[in-house]
mmCIF file of N, CA, C and O in Angstrom:
data_model
loop_
_atom_site.group_PDB
_atom_site.id
_atom_site.type_symbol
_atom_site.label_atom_id
_atom_site.label_comp_id
_atom_site.label_asym_id
_atom_site.label_seq_id
_atom_site.Cartn_x
_atom_site.Cartn_y
_atom_site.Cartn_z
ATOM 1 N N UNK A 1 62.792 137.061 102.315
ATOM 2 C CA UNK A 1 64.066 136.420 102.071
ATOM 3 C C UNK A 1 63.853 135.277 101.090
ATOM 4 O O UNK A 1 62.896 134.531 101.168
ATOM 5 N N UNK A 2 64.778 135.098 100.178
ATOM 6 C CA UNK A 2 64.704 134.069 99.148
ATOM 7 C C UNK A 2 64.772 132.675 99.757
ATOM 8 O O UNK A 2 65.371 132.458 100.794
ATOM 9 N N UNK A 3 64.130 131.709 99.090
ATOM 10 C CA UNK A 3 64.188 130.308 99.509
ATOM 11 C C UNK A 3 65.603 129.769 99.437
ATOM 12 O O UNK A 3 65.956 128.854 100.148
ATOM 13 N N UNK A 4 66.427 130.336 98.531
ATOM 14 C CA UNK A 4 67.795 129.854 98.362
ATOM 15 C C UNK A 4 68.740 130.382 99.434
ATOM 16 O O UNK A 4 69.864 129.926 99.538
ATOM 17 N N UNK A 5 68.303 131.351 100.246
ATOM 18 C CA UNK A 5 69.198 131.980 101.220
ATOM 19 C C UNK A 5 68.487 132.029 102.573
ATOM 20 O O UNK A 5 67.620 132.851 102.802
ATOM 21 N N UNK A 6 68.838 131.092 103.456
ATOM 22 C CA UNK A 6 68.226 131.023 104.780
ATOM 23 C C UNK A 6 69.321 130.930 105.825
ATOM 24 O O UNK A 6 70.389 130.399 105.582
ATOM 25 N N UNK A 7 69.029 131.411 107.029
ATOM 26 C CA UNK A 7 69.955 131.297 108.150
ATOM 27 C C UNK A 7 71.349 131.844 107.825
ATOM 28 O O UNK A 7 72.336 131.346 108.324
ATOM 29 N N UNK A 8 71.421 132.838 106.943
ATOM 30 C CA UNK A 8 72.710 133.416 106.581
ATOM 31 C C UNK A 8 73.513 132.577 105.605
ATOM 32 O O UNK A 8 74.654 132.899 105.310
ATOM 33 N N UNK A 9 72.922 131.490 105.105
ATOM 34 C CA UNK A 9 73.613 130.606 104.170
ATOM 35 C C UNK A 9 72.808 130.436 102.890
ATOM 36 O O UNK A 9 71.591 130.351 102.919
ATOM 37 N N UNK A 10 73.538 130.356 101.770
ATOM 38 C CA UNK A 10 72.880 129.996 100.509
ATOM 39 C C UNK A 10 72.606 128.501 100.544
ATOM 40 O O UNK A 10 73.455 127.722 100.950
ATOM 41 N N UNK A 11 71.404 128.121 100.114
ATOM 42 C CA UNK A 11 71.050 126.705 100.093
ATOM 43 C C UNK A 11 71.081 126.145 98.681
ATOM 44 O O UNK A 11 70.761 124.972 98.477
ATOM 45 N N UNK A 12 71.479 126.953 97.732
ATOM 46 C CA UNK A 12 71.646 126.514 96.346
ATOM 47 C C UNK A 12 72.888 127.192 95.787
ATOM 48 O O UNK A 12 73.086 128.389 95.961
ATOM 49 N N UNK A 13 73.739 126.394 95.150
ATOM 50 C CA UNK A 13 74.954 126.950 94.543
ATOM 51 C C UNK A 13 74.827 126.853 93.033
ATOM 52 O O UNK A 13 74.731 125.752 92.484
ATOM 53 N N UNK A 14 74.816 127.984 92.377
ATOM 54 C CA UNK A 14 74.677 127.999 90.924
ATOM 55 C C UNK A 14 75.959 127.585 90.210
ATOM 56 O O UNK A 14 75.951 127.295 89.031
ATOM 57 N N UNK A 15 77.088 127.531 90.923
ATOM 58 C CA UNK A 15 78.386 127.149 90.333
ATOM 59 C C UNK A 15 78.987 125.945 91.061
ATOM 60 O O UNK A 15 80.196 125.866 91.243
ATOM 61 N N UNK A 16 78.158 125.006 91.466
ATOM 62 C CA UNK A 16 78.622 123.937 92.359
ATOM 63 C C UNK A 16 79.773 123.116 91.771
ATOM 64 O O UNK A 16 80.728 122.795 92.485
ATOM 65 N N UNK A 17 79.713 122.778 90.484
ATOM 66 C CA UNK A 17 80.795 121.986 89.881
ATOM 67 C C UNK A 17 82.123 122.739 89.958
ATOM 68 O O UNK A 17 83.146 122.181 90.331
ATOM 69 N N UNK A 18 82.097 124.012 89.612
ATOM 70 C CA UNK A 18 83.316 124.839 89.669
ATOM 71 C C UNK A 18 83.781 124.997 91.118
ATOM 72 O O UNK A 18 84.978 124.940 91.401
ATOM 73 N N UNK A 19 82.852 125.165 92.025
ATOM 74 C CA UNK A 19 83.212 125.292 93.436
ATOM 75 C C UNK A 19 83.874 124.019 93.950
ATOM 76 O O UNK A 19 84.849 124.080 94.709
ATOM 77 N N UNK A 20 83.367 122.865 93.528
ATOM 78 C CA UNK A 20 83.965 121.599 93.962
ATOM 79 C C UNK A 20 85.386 121.457 93.434
ATOM 80 O O UNK A 20 86.273 120.969 94.125
ATOM 81 N N UNK A 21 85.628 121.918 92.195
ATOM 82 C CA UNK A 21 86.986 121.913 91.648
ATOM 83 C C UNK A 21 87.894 122.805 92.490
ATOM 84 O O UNK A 21 89.034 122.463 92.776
ATOM 85 N N UNK A 22 87.376 123.973 92.874
ATOM 86 C CA UNK A 22 88.143 124.908 93.675
ATOM 87 C C UNK A 22 88.452 124.318 95.054
ATOM 88 O O UNK A 22 89.563 124.437 95.558
ATOM 89 N N UNK A 23 87.462 123.670 95.646
ATOM 90 C CA UNK A 23 87.668 123.041 96.951
ATOM 91 C C UNK A 23 88.738 121.962 96.844
ATOM 92 O O UNK A 23 89.608 121.859 97.710
ATOM 93 N N UNK A 24 88.694 121.168 95.782
ATOM 94 C CA UNK A 24 89.732 120.156 95.566
ATOM 95 C C UNK A 24 91.107 120.811 95.497
ATOM 96 O O UNK A 24 92.068 120.330 96.098
ATOM 97 N N UNK A 25 91.221 121.912 94.756
ATOM 98 C CA UNK A 25 92.498 122.610 94.631
ATOM 99 C C UNK A 25 92.968 123.134 95.982
ATOM 100 O O UNK A 25 94.152 123.060 96.315
ATOM 101 N N UNK A 26 92.048 123.649 96.780
ATOM 102 C CA UNK A 26 92.398 124.144 98.118
ATOM 103 C C UNK A 26 92.894 122.985 98.982
ATOM 104 O O UNK A 26 93.935 123.086 99.632
ATOM 105 N N UNK A 27 92.183 121.875 98.949
ATOM 106 C CA UNK A 27 92.535 120.738 99.793
ATOM 107 C C UNK A 27 93.853 120.084 99.378
ATOM 108 O O UNK A 27 94.598 119.593 100.221
ATOM 109 N N UNK A 28 94.148 120.087 98.070
ATOM 110 C CA UNK A 28 95.400 119.452 97.657
ATOM 111 C C UNK A 28 96.564 120.439 97.542
ATOM 112 O O UNK A 28 97.670 120.081 97.183
ATOM 113 N N UNK A 29 96.286 121.721 97.858
ATOM 114 C CA UNK A 29 97.356 122.710 97.890
ATOM 115 C C UNK A 29 97.718 123.321 96.552
ATOM 116 O O UNK A 29 98.726 124.014 96.442
ATOM 117 N N UNK A 30 96.910 123.092 95.517
ATOM 118 C CA UNK A 30 97.237 123.639 94.198
ATOM 119 C C UNK A 30 96.407 124.871 93.831
ATOM 120 O O UNK A 30 96.458 125.333 92.697
ATOM 121 N N UNK A 31 95.666 125.406 94.770
ATOM 122 C CA UNK A 31 94.805 126.574 94.498
ATOM 123 C C UNK A 31 95.654 127.816 94.242
ATOM 124 O O UNK A 31 96.688 128.020 94.879
ATOM 125 N N UNK A 32 95.189 128.633 93.317
ATOM 126 C CA UNK A 32 95.843 129.915 93.052
ATOM 127 C C UNK A 32 95.494 130.886 94.187
ATOM 128 O O UNK A 32 94.526 130.656 94.921
ATOM 129 N N UNK A 33 96.234 131.973 94.309
ATOM 130 C CA UNK A 33 95.881 132.971 95.332
ATOM 131 C C UNK A 33 94.453 133.498 95.166
ATOM 132 O O UNK A 33 93.757 133.720 96.153
ATOM 133 N N UNK A 34 94.008 133.652 93.917
ATOM 134 C CA UNK A 34 92.646 134.126 93.665
ATOM 135 C C UNK A 34 91.616 133.103 94.139
ATOM 136 O O UNK A 34 90.597 133.453 94.727
ATOM 137 N N UNK A 35 91.893 131.827 93.875
ATOM 138 C CA UNK A 35 90.981 130.774 94.325
ATOM 139 C C UNK A 35 90.937 130.719 95.850
ATOM 140 O O UNK A 35 89.867 130.560 96.434
ATOM 141 N N UNK A 36 92.093 130.861 96.483
ATOM 142 C CA UNK A 36 92.137 130.859 97.947
ATOM 143 C C UNK A 36 91.320 132.018 98.514
ATOM 144 O O UNK A 36 90.574 131.851 99.475
ATOM 145 N N UNK A 37 91.456 133.202 97.909
ATOM 146 C CA UNK A 37 90.711 134.370 98.379
ATOM 147 C C UNK A 37 89.213 134.157 98.210
ATOM 148 O O UNK A 37 88.425 134.424 99.118
ATOM 149 N N UNK A 38 88.805 133.647 97.058
ATOM 150 C CA UNK A 38 87.387 133.372 96.806
ATOM 151 C C UNK A 38 86.886 132.343 97.817
ATOM 152 O O UNK A 38 85.795 132.497 98.386
ATOM 153 N N UNK A 39 87.674 131.322 98.031
ATOM 154 C CA UNK A 39 87.310 130.267 98.979
ATOM 155 C C UNK A 39 87.099 130.850 100.376
ATOM 156 O O UNK A 39 86.110 130.562 101.032
ATOM 157 N N UNK A 40 88.028 131.682 100.806
ATOM 158 C CA UNK A 40 87.958 132.242 102.157
ATOM 159 C C UNK A 40 86.777 133.195 102.337
ATOM 160 O O UNK A 40 86.186 133.261 103.412
ATOM 161 N N UNK A 41 86.419 133.934 101.292
ATOM 162 C CA UNK A 41 85.366 134.936 101.449
ATOM 163 C C UNK A 41 83.973 134.435 101.087
ATOM 164 O O UNK A 41 83.001 134.804 101.742
ATOM 165 N N UNK A 42 83.863 133.601 100.065
ATOM 166 C CA UNK A 42 82.544 133.231 99.550
ATOM 167 C C UNK A 42 82.036 131.872 99.998
ATOM 168 O O UNK A 42 80.844 131.699 100.241
ATOM 169 N N UNK A 43 82.893 130.907 100.103
ATOM 170 C CA UNK A 43 82.453 129.534 100.360
ATOM 171 C C UNK A 43 81.794 129.371 101.727
ATOM 172 O O UNK A 43 80.952 128.501 101.902
ATOM 173 N N UNK A 44 82.172 130.189 102.677
ATOM 174 C CA UNK A 44 81.609 130.036 104.023
ATOM 175 C C UNK A 44 80.135 130.433 104.092
ATOM 176 O O UNK A 44 79.483 130.201 105.098
ATOM 177 N N UNK A 45 79.595 130.998 103.015
ATOM 178 C CA UNK A 45 78.192 131.409 102.973
ATOM 179 C C UNK A 45 77.318 130.454 102.163
ATOM 180 O O UNK A 45 76.145 130.717 101.973
ATOM 181 N N UNK A 46 77.910 129.377 101.670
ATOM 182 C CA UNK A 46 77.193 128.480 100.756
ATOM 183 C C UNK A 46 77.116 127.075 101.353
ATOM 184 O O UNK A 46 78.116 126.357 101.410
ATOM 185 N N UNK A 47 75.940 126.680 101.801
ATOM 186 C CA UNK A 47 75.758 125.388 102.451
ATOM 187 C C UNK A 47 76.165 124.211 101.556
ATOM 188 O O UNK A 47 76.867 123.309 102.028
ATOM 189 N N UNK A 48 75.775 124.161 100.273
ATOM 190 C CA UNK A 48 76.215 123.033 99.441
ATOM 191 C C UNK A 48 77.741 122.938 99.336
ATOM 192 O O UNK A 48 78.297 121.842 99.334
ATOM 193 N N UNK A 49 78.421 124.074 99.298
ATOM 194 C CA UNK A 49 79.881 124.071 99.214
ATOM 195 C C UNK A 49 80.508 123.650 100.545
ATOM 196 O O UNK A 49 81.489 122.905 100.567
ATOM 197 N N UNK A 50 79.929 124.101 101.643
ATOM 198 C CA UNK A 50 80.420 123.694 102.966
ATOM 199 C C UNK A 50 80.278 122.182 103.118
ATOM 200 O O UNK A 50 81.220 121.494 103.532
ATOM 201 N N UNK A 51 79.116 121.665 102.745
ATOM 202 C CA UNK A 51 78.892 120.220 102.849
ATOM 203 C C UNK A 51 79.803 119.455 101.891
ATOM 204 O O UNK A 51 80.329 118.390 102.232
ATOM 205 N N UNK A 52 80.011 120.002 100.689
ATOM 206 C CA UNK A 52 80.905 119.367 99.717
ATOM 207 C C UNK A 52 82.332 119.328 100.221
ATOM 208 O O UNK A 52 83.029 118.318 100.080
ATOM 209 N N UNK A 53 82.772 120.417 100.846
ATOM 210 C CA UNK A 53 84.124 120.477 101.403
ATOM 211 C C UNK A 53 84.274 119.451 102.522
ATOM 212 O O UNK A 53 85.272 118.730 102.582
ATOM 213 N N UNK A 54 83.294 119.382 103.401
ATOM 214 C CA UNK A 54 83.357 118.414 104.502
ATOM 215 C C UNK A 54 83.419 116.984 103.965
ATOM 216 O O UNK A 54 84.181 116.157 104.477
ATOM 217 N N UNK A 55 82.654 116.697 102.915
ATOM 218 C CA UNK A 55 82.670 115.374 102.311
ATOM 219 C C UNK A 55 84.045 115.083 101.708
ATOM 220 O O UNK A 55 84.612 114.006 101.905
ATOM 221 N N UNK A 56 84.598 116.053 100.976
ATOM 222 C CA UNK A 56 85.916 115.870 100.363
ATOM 223 C C UNK A 56 86.994 115.661 101.424
ATOM 224 O O UNK A 56 87.892 114.829 101.255
ATOM 225 N N UNK A 57 86.913 116.400 102.526
ATOM 226 C CA UNK A 57 87.879 116.235 103.611
ATOM 227 C C UNK A 57 87.765 114.841 104.218
ATOM 228 O O UNK A 57 88.779 114.202 104.521
ATOM 229 N N UNK A 58 86.538 114.370 104.396
ATOM 230 C CA UNK A 58 86.325 113.040 104.969
ATOM 231 C C UNK A 58 86.844 111.956 104.041
ATOM 232 O O UNK A 58 87.473 110.987 104.482
ATOM 233 N N UNK A 59 86.620 112.108 102.747
ATOM 234 C CA UNK A 59 87.137 111.146 101.770
ATOM 235 C C UNK A 59 88.660 111.131 101.813
ATOM 236 O O UNK A 59 89.287 110.068 101.822
ATOM 237 N N UNK A 60 89.264 112.311 101.852
ATOM 238 C CA UNK A 60 90.722 112.423 101.906
ATOM 239 C C UNK A 60 91.267 111.756 103.174
ATOM 240 O O UNK A 60 92.248 111.014 103.118
ATOM 241 N N UNK A 61 90.621 111.998 104.304
ATOM 242 C CA UNK A 61 91.050 111.366 105.568
ATOM 243 C C UNK A 61 90.943 109.845 105.471
ATOM 244 O O UNK A 61 91.852 109.124 105.883
ATOM 245 N N UNK A 62 89.835 109.366 104.918
ATOM 246 C CA UNK A 62 89.629 107.922 104.801
ATOM 247 C C UNK A 62 90.685 107.291 103.891
ATOM 248 O O UNK A 62 91.257 106.241 104.223
ATOM 249 N N UNK A 63 90.957 107.927 102.771
ATOM 250 C CA UNK A 63 91.964 107.395 101.857
ATOM 251 C C UNK A 63 93.351 107.405 102.490
ATOM 252 O O UNK A 63 94.108 106.445 102.368
ATOM 253 N N UNK A 64 93.680 108.512 103.178
ATOM 254 C CA UNK A 64 94.990 108.598 103.817
ATOM 255 C C UNK A 64 95.166 107.547 104.898
ATOM 256 O O UNK A 64 96.273 107.054 105.115
ATOM 257 N N UNK A 65 94.082 107.199 105.581
ATOM 258 C CA UNK A 65 94.199 106.191 106.630
ATOM 259 C C UNK A 65 94.361 104.787 106.041
ATOM 260 O O UNK A 65 94.856 103.888 106.711
ATOM 261 N N UNK A 66 93.957 104.583 104.804
ATOM 262 C CA UNK A 66 94.041 103.272 104.160
ATOM 263 C C UNK A 66 95.333 103.090 103.361
ATOM 264 O O UNK A 66 95.700 101.971 103.041
ATOM 265 N N UNK A 67 95.999 104.173 103.031
ATOM 266 C CA UNK A 67 97.205 104.097 102.212
ATOM 267 C C UNK A 67 98.409 103.858 103.114
ATOM 268 O O UNK A 67 98.635 104.587 104.073
ATOM 269 N N UNK A 68 99.160 102.817 102.786
ATOM 270 C CA UNK A 68 100.376 102.529 103.534
ATOM 271 C C UNK A 68 101.522 103.264 102.853
ATOM 272 O O UNK A 68 101.787 103.066 101.664
ATOM 273 N N UNK A 69 102.184 104.106 103.600
ATOM 274 C CA UNK A 69 103.278 104.893 103.048
ATOM 275 C C UNK A 69 104.581 104.144 103.299
ATOM 276 O O UNK A 69 104.919 103.834 104.433
ATOM 277 N N UNK A 70 105.281 103.830 102.212
ATOM 278 C CA UNK A 70 106.540 103.105 102.302
ATOM 279 C C UNK A 70 107.614 103.874 101.553
ATOM 280 O O UNK A 70 107.322 104.566 100.582
ATOM 281 N N UNK A 71 108.818 103.712 102.002
ATOM 282 C CA UNK A 71 109.951 104.282 101.282
ATOM 283 C C UNK A 71 110.225 103.410 100.062
ATOM 284 O O UNK A 71 109.993 102.207 100.069
ATOM 285 N N UNK A 72 110.731 104.045 99.046
ATOM 286 C CA UNK A 72 111.110 103.342 97.831
ATOM 287 C C UNK A 72 112.387 102.536 98.116
ATOM 288 O O UNK A 72 113.304 103.051 98.758
ATOM 289 N N UNK A 73 112.486 101.296 97.644
ATOM 290 C CA UNK A 73 113.708 100.519 97.864
ATOM 291 C C UNK A 73 114.928 101.213 97.250
ATOM 292 O O UNK A 73 114.834 101.844 96.197
ATOM 293 N N UNK A 74 116.057 101.083 97.912
ATOM 294 C CA UNK A 74 117.295 101.728 97.448
ATOM 295 C C UNK A 74 117.665 101.281 96.037
ATOM 296 O O UNK A 74 118.154 102.067 95.240
ATOM 297 N N UNK A 75 117.391 100.025 95.712
ATOM 298 C CA UNK A 75 117.725 99.533 94.364
ATOM 299 C C UNK A 75 116.911 100.277 93.295
ATOM 300 O O UNK A 75 117.423 100.585 92.218
ATOM 301 N N UNK A 76 115.667 100.576 93.590
ATOM 302 C CA UNK A 76 114.822 101.321 92.649
ATOM 303 C C UNK A 76 115.333 102.746 92.489
ATOM 304 O O UNK A 76 115.397 103.277 91.374
ATOM 305 N N UNK A 77 115.709 103.369 93.586
ATOM 306 C CA UNK A 77 116.243 104.731 93.542
ATOM 307 C C UNK A 77 117.518 104.758 92.706
ATOM 308 O O UNK A 77 117.695 105.628 91.846
ATOM 309 N N UNK A 78 118.407 103.804 92.935
ATOM 310 C CA UNK A 78 119.663 103.739 92.176
ATOM 311 C C UNK A 78 119.403 103.542 90.688
ATOM 312 O O UNK A 78 120.031 104.173 89.842
ATOM 313 N N UNK A 79 118.456 102.668 90.373
ATOM 314 C CA UNK A 79 118.129 102.410 88.966
ATOM 315 C C UNK A 79 117.566 103.669 88.297
ATOM 316 O O UNK A 79 117.932 104.001 87.163
ATOM 317 N N UNK A 80 116.693 104.378 88.996
ATOM 318 C CA UNK A 80 116.128 105.616 88.442
ATOM 319 C C UNK A 80 117.216 106.664 88.230
ATOM 320 O O UNK A 80 117.250 107.340 87.198
ATOM 321 N N UNK A 81 118.100 106.819 89.196
ATOM 322 C CA UNK A 81 119.197 107.790 89.059
ATOM 323 C C UNK A 81 120.068 107.446 87.858
ATOM 324 O O UNK A 81 120.465 108.335 87.096
ATOM 325 N N UNK A 82 120.347 106.185 87.688
ATOM 326 C CA UNK A 82 121.161 105.741 86.560
ATOM 327 C C UNK A 82 120.487 106.071 85.230
ATOM 328 O O UNK A 82 121.102 106.610 84.314
ATOM 329 N N UNK A 83 119.199 105.747 85.144
ATOM 330 C CA UNK A 83 118.466 106.021 83.902
ATOM 331 C C UNK A 83 118.363 107.520 83.637
ATOM 332 O O UNK A 83 118.445 107.961 82.492
ATOM 333 N N UNK A 84 118.187 108.295 84.687
ATOM 334 C CA UNK A 84 118.133 109.749 84.506
ATOM 335 C C UNK A 84 119.484 110.300 84.059
ATOM 336 O O UNK A 84 119.548 111.206 83.227
ATOM 337 N N UNK A 85 120.551 109.752 84.583
ATOM 338 C CA UNK A 85 121.887 110.192 84.168
ATOM 339 C C UNK A 85 122.124 109.891 82.702
ATOM 340 O O UNK A 85 122.631 110.728 81.953
ATOM 341 N N UNK A 86 121.747 108.685 82.268
ATOM 342 C CA UNK A 86 121.901 108.305 80.860
ATOM 343 C C UNK A 86 121.057 109.214 79.978
ATOM 344 O O UNK A 86 121.518 109.697 78.938
ATOM 345 N N UNK A 87 119.842 109.479 80.399
ATOM 346 C CA UNK A 87 118.955 110.358 79.617
ATOM 347 C C UNK A 87 119.529 111.772 79.545
ATOM 348 O O UNK A 87 119.491 112.409 78.488
ATOM 349 N N UNK A 88 120.084 112.258 80.646
ATOM 350 C CA UNK A 88 120.678 113.601 80.662
ATOM 351 C C UNK A 88 121.865 113.677 79.726
ATOM 352 O O UNK A 88 122.022 114.649 78.978
ATOM 353 N N UNK A 89 122.719 112.658 79.745
ATOM 354 C CA UNK A 89 123.878 112.630 78.847
ATOM 355 C C UNK A 89 123.442 112.567 77.392
ATOM 356 O O UNK A 89 124.011 113.243 76.529
ATOM 357 N N UNK A 90 122.433 111.779 77.109
ATOM 358 C CA UNK A 90 121.909 111.674 75.752
ATOM 359 C C UNK A 90 121.377 113.027 75.271
ATOM 360 O O UNK A 90 121.648 113.444 74.136
ATOM 361 N N UNK A 91 120.644 113.710 76.144
ATOM 362 C CA UNK A 91 120.124 115.037 75.784
ATOM 363 C C UNK A 91 121.259 116.025 75.553
ATOM 364 O O UNK A 91 121.213 116.817 74.609
ATOM 365 N N UNK A 92 122.282 115.985 76.386
ATOM 366 C CA UNK A 92 123.431 116.881 76.235
ATOM 367 C C UNK A 92 124.126 116.626 74.908
ATOM 368 O O UNK A 92 124.472 117.574 74.188
ATOM 369 N N UNK A 93 124.307 115.366 74.558
ATOM 370 C CA UNK A 93 124.941 115.034 73.283
ATOM 371 C C UNK A 93 124.092 115.515 72.116
ATOM 372 O O UNK A 93 124.609 116.039 71.129
ATOM 373 N N UNK A 94 122.791 115.386 72.229
ATOM 374 C CA UNK A 94 121.886 115.831 71.171
ATOM 375 C C UNK A 94 121.960 117.346 70.996
ATOM 376 O O UNK A 94 122.023 117.851 69.877
ATOM 377 N N UNK A 95 121.984 118.072 72.095
ATOM 378 C CA UNK A 95 122.084 119.532 72.042
ATOM 379 C C UNK A 95 123.402 119.937 71.397
ATOM 380 O O UNK A 95 123.447 120.846 70.545
ATOM 381 N N UNK A 96 124.482 119.278 71.771
ATOM 382 C CA UNK A 96 125.795 119.582 71.178
ATOM 383 C C UNK A 96 125.791 119.296 69.689
ATOM 384 O O UNK A 96 126.328 120.088 68.887
ATOM 385 N N UNK A 97 125.194 118.185 69.291
ATOM 386 C CA UNK A 97 125.124 117.832 67.876
ATOM 387 C C UNK A 97 124.325 118.871 67.095
ATOM 388 O O UNK A 97 124.729 119.292 66.004
ATOM 389 N N UNK A 98 123.216 119.307 67.647
ATOM 390 C CA UNK A 98 122.393 120.335 66.989
ATOM 391 C C UNK A 98 123.190 121.628 66.867
ATOM 392 O O UNK A 98 123.167 122.294 65.828
ATOM 393 N N UNK A 99 123.906 121.997 67.909
ATOM 394 C CA UNK A 99 124.715 123.216 67.885
ATOM 395 C C UNK A 99 125.790 123.117 66.789
ATOM 396 O O UNK A 99 126.030 124.087 66.054
ATOM 397 N N UNK A 100 126.430 121.966 66.676
ATOM 398 C CA UNK A 100 127.459 121.770 65.634
ATOM 399 C C UNK A 100 126.842 121.844 64.245
ATOM 400 O O UNK A 100 127.422 122.457 63.332
ATOM 401 N N UNK A 101 125.706 121.222 64.047
ATOM 402 C CA UNK A 101 125.034 121.257 62.749
ATOM 403 C C UNK A 101 124.692 122.696 62.382
ATOM 404 O O UNK A 101 124.917 123.144 61.255
ATOM 405 N N UNK A 102 124.169 123.443 63.347
ATOM 406 C CA UNK A 102 123.829 124.857 63.095
ATOM 407 C C UNK A 102 125.068 125.691 62.809
ATOM 408 O O UNK A 102 125.015 126.639 62.031
ATOM 409 N N UNK A 103 126.165 125.343 63.432
ATOM 410 C CA UNK A 103 127.408 126.081 63.244
ATOM 411 C C UNK A 103 127.960 125.881 61.837
ATOM 412 O O UNK A 103 128.459 126.824 61.208
ATOM 413 N N UNK A 104 127.853 124.671 61.316
ATOM 414 C CA UNK A 104 128.433 124.345 60.008
ATOM 415 C C UNK A 104 127.466 124.527 58.858
ATOM 416 O O UNK A 104 127.870 124.568 57.712
ATOM 417 N N UNK A 105 126.191 124.617 59.096
ATOM 418 C CA UNK A 105 125.239 124.731 57.981
ATOM 419 C C UNK A 105 124.439 125.962 58.065
ATOM 420 O O UNK A 105 124.030 126.735 58.513
#
């Protein structure tokens, strides 16, 4: 049996950087179906990836416990809605102007 594969686990990952990116995507919910399938079938056999996943999960837990989640103040929400409305109206006017220019020229 190879030195890299003991106890049913790989002890060396030749794609560790890519695997860590995939684990991040799985943990944050942005993984593609293909990445999820690869994660479910292959990662459980790779000790460096298992340890990397456990470390990433622990970091995520630690950060989540330190972050205070607050609602946005109503005044900020109102201001954002107002600015978005103005931006939407400006875009609509621009589209109409472009349509008129194309119609006449």
